[in-house]
């Protein structure tokens, strides 16, 4: 029998934490209703978790979703008489809980006394009452304490605090009244329930894949996600609003200004932490942060996006990781990425500050946007990678994908920044000796070349570029860009004459350790001879476009006959750049030149991704649950030198990652 009751005169005005203990002899009150047991029906095989799609959580607690009924069984000392017996189930979250703020919720069974959440008796059997409780579809998301209170002639008696009766209430994309409702079961299964994902990287014409274990149902992850909100000092009453939750979380997933989860590092030196490419899942990161209370080292954009994806799916907000190939980082809102050339047509690296990321990963989450005009709900961009501040903190979003596509960059939050990431122009400027600059070439199709995400229920990629922008050069695209200009974005209006000489660099698939031939083709489309004073540069570059080391430079003078083409070939040897390779190293080639006869500037760029050696995994035959198995991992060393200190990281789906120390 339960002992040690608490009492209060008016239960909705005074929170349980303020109740005074009352000792008494239970035999005196034997004629009144008394509580013997409360069954939260929290086991995975029971109806609550099955009906609420939470049976995969590795947790002993009851986990349910808002806007949907769950059940608890209460056993009394005698059969319950609804005509004379009065009891309530109370839910408490935060300190101090208050009825007026929705942090103290009494749920009654009597219809004459309305409850904030709906409650009803669904079954009675002997001394046991089964009560159905439906949290409102916009209630606070988090961990609640539960109490049962009984009305007696001397006041209200309620159960003592019992951790086993705590429960978690999450967002509910299965219920239409919830702001995160997603009316597509295949998308829900992928964007809420799927634990394994694929993150795309590399180059748009040479896309690579990275497996990631989101692990949103793993032990301790839910508590770690709630800790992130606690650490941010986010008011409890705001934690039912997915707009506020995702905006706050986009700041908390990075550590730039709030001691958040992950420390970014693009330097190539990861001495005091874990290299970003070594992570294969979110669980270790989140548990480390929750346990140590310290930011975790290190992350780059896909790590931020992957861990953010875990946070969102864990709380019940549909989400996916998106990759934008050739992503512009525009910090001044002018929709231009500037490349400065000197008077001879060579890239002036000292004055060229802008860079183009080969790819950039962010998240999309699904929700309604009551703060925006009708039609701009649905997928929203959120980005935890610390690029620029928004309202004084390093965060981005949520920004409506539909608003980006239709040029409505005045809408909150950070739509103008995201718009520039997929729509900027690459402008080549020629810098004269007197310091003046004039545009000599404008590439309006390079940025935002392709936007992809994982296909729901499959292991293939899905091209969603059309959700972000209209086809390049279409009437709709021009209209949208004009609309963006009305909101303050500045574009390059000039249209320099197109040169009659084209430069073409080939698409190559190169593995680490390969020597290869690079051929630059000069195509003369005129009926006259042309002479090009060319500059060919090859650099090791980070995936963010920042140059690490220039290993190749040629400045040939090329003569081309009318309507003819000439190839300038050169050998690129691995030994010339191997010592300067960095994390996710790419080879970035840029060729520029000046046509002697016309003074026109010609340019072309190409990013070549270096492929790692393939791994072959062989598993022993006859594997059984709880029995030891042997896995053999093989690869061929592509280099002319020995590798030492090689280690393997393994995670679900038997995917392995290989890293030399």
mmCIF file of N, CA and C in Angstrom, residues 514-516 538-540 549-554 570-581 587:
data_model
loop_
_atom_site.group_PDB
_atom_site.id
_atom_site.type_symbol
_atom_site.label_atom_id
_atom_site.label_comp_id
_atom_site.label_asym_id
_atom_site.label_seq_id
_atom_site.Cartn_x
_atom_site.Cartn_y
_atom_site.Cartn_z
ATOM 1 N N UNK A 514 47.024 8.356 -57.170
ATOM 2 C CA UNK A 514 47.101 8.340 -58.634
ATOM 3 C C UNK A 514 47.901 9.528 -59.172
ATOM 4 N N UNK A 515 48.699 9.263 -60.185
ATOM 5 C CA UNK A 515 49.195 10.316 -61.066
ATOM 6 C C UNK A 515 48.207 10.385 -62.233
ATOM 7 N N UNK A 516 47.972 11.561 -62.755
ATOM 8 C CA UNK A 516 47.017 11.655 -63.855
ATOM 9 C C UNK A 516 47.378 12.815 -64.772
ATOM 10 N N UNK A 538 46.738 24.751 -59.968
ATOM 11 C CA UNK A 538 46.163 23.627 -59.236
ATOM 12 C C UNK A 538 46.508 23.740 -57.765
ATOM 13 N N UNK A 539 45.498 23.634 -56.912
ATOM 14 C CA UNK A 539 45.704 23.808 -55.471
ATOM 15 C C UNK A 539 45.020 22.696 -54.700
ATOM 16 N N UNK A 540 45.613 22.340 -53.569
ATOM 17 C CA UNK A 540 44.903 21.520 -52.590
ATOM 18 C C UNK A 540 43.955 22.446 -51.846
ATOM 19 N N UNK A 549 47.249 24.832 -50.487
ATOM 20 C CA UNK A 549 48.603 24.847 -51.064
ATOM 21 C C UNK A 549 48.488 24.784 -52.580
ATOM 22 N N UNK A 550 49.214 25.655 -53.265
ATOM 23 C CA UNK A 550 49.251 25.627 -54.730
ATOM 24 C C UNK A 550 50.414 24.743 -55.165
ATOM 25 N N UNK A 551 50.094 23.626 -55.814
ATOM 26 C CA UNK A 551 51.127 22.663 -56.212
ATOM 27 C C UNK A 551 51.404 22.699 -57.714
ATOM 28 N N UNK A 552 50.590 23.426 -58.478
ATOM 29 C CA UNK A 552 50.770 23.455 -59.921
ATOM 30 C C UNK A 552 50.546 24.871 -60.435
ATOM 31 N N UNK A 553 51.465 25.331 -61.296
ATOM 32 C CA UNK A 553 51.244 26.612 -61.967
ATOM 33 C C UNK A 553 51.914 26.583 -63.338
ATOM 34 N N UNK A 554 51.121 26.887 -64.343
ATOM 35 C CA UNK A 554 51.619 26.991 -65.714
ATOM 36 C C UNK A 554 51.068 28.284 -66.322
ATOM 37 N N UNK A 570 49.151 18.407 -69.097
ATOM 38 C CA UNK A 570 50.213 18.427 -68.089
ATOM 39 C C UNK A 570 50.008 17.255 -67.137
ATOM 40 N N UNK A 571 51.090 16.696 -66.660
ATOM 41 C CA UNK A 571 51.012 15.597 -65.701
ATOM 42 C C UNK A 571 50.905 16.157 -64.280
ATOM 43 N N UNK A 572 49.984 15.567 -63.526
ATOM 44 C CA UNK A 572 49.836 15.912 -62.108
ATOM 45 C C UNK A 572 50.295 14.695 -61.308
ATOM 46 N N UNK A 573 51.398 14.853 -60.586
ATOM 47 C CA UNK A 573 51.971 13.732 -59.844
ATOM 48 C C UNK A 573 51.574 13.810 -58.372
ATOM 49 N N UNK A 574 51.219 12.636 -57.852
ATOM 50 C CA UNK A 574 50.770 12.545 -56.466
ATOM 51 C C UNK A 574 51.811 13.084 -55.491
ATOM 52 N N UNK A 575 53.076 12.836 -55.785
ATOM 53 C CA UNK A 575 54.143 13.243 -54.873
ATOM 54 C C UNK A 575 54.210 14.760 -54.700
ATOM 55 N N UNK A 576 53.666 15.506 -55.660
ATOM 56 C CA UNK A 576 53.754 16.966 -55.589
ATOM 57 C C UNK A 576 52.757 17.588 -54.620
ATOM 58 N N UNK A 577 51.695 16.838 -54.283
ATOM 59 C CA UNK A 577 50.696 17.419 -53.382
ATOM 60 C C UNK A 577 50.380 16.558 -52.164
ATOM 61 N N UNK A 578 50.915 15.333 -52.100
ATOM 62 C CA UNK A 578 50.536 14.411 -51.030
ATOM 63 C C UNK A 578 50.827 14.977 -49.648
ATOM 64 N N UNK A 579 51.943 15.696 -49.493
ATOM 65 C CA UNK A 579 52.311 16.205 -48.171
ATOM 66 C C UNK A 579 51.410 17.349 -47.714
ATOM 67 N N UNK A 580 50.597 17.849 -48.610
ATOM 68 C CA UNK A 580 49.767 19.003 -48.277
ATOM 69 C C UNK A 580 48.277 18.655 -48.223
ATOM 70 N N UNK A 581 47.967 17.356 -48.316
ATOM 71 C CA UNK A 581 46.562 16.950 -48.252
ATOM 72 C C UNK A 581 45.991 17.244 -46.875
ATOM 73 N N UNK A 587 41.227 18.636 -55.112
ATOM 74 C CA UNK A 587 42.143 19.353 -55.991
ATOM 75 C C UNK A 587 41.316 20.369 -56.767
#
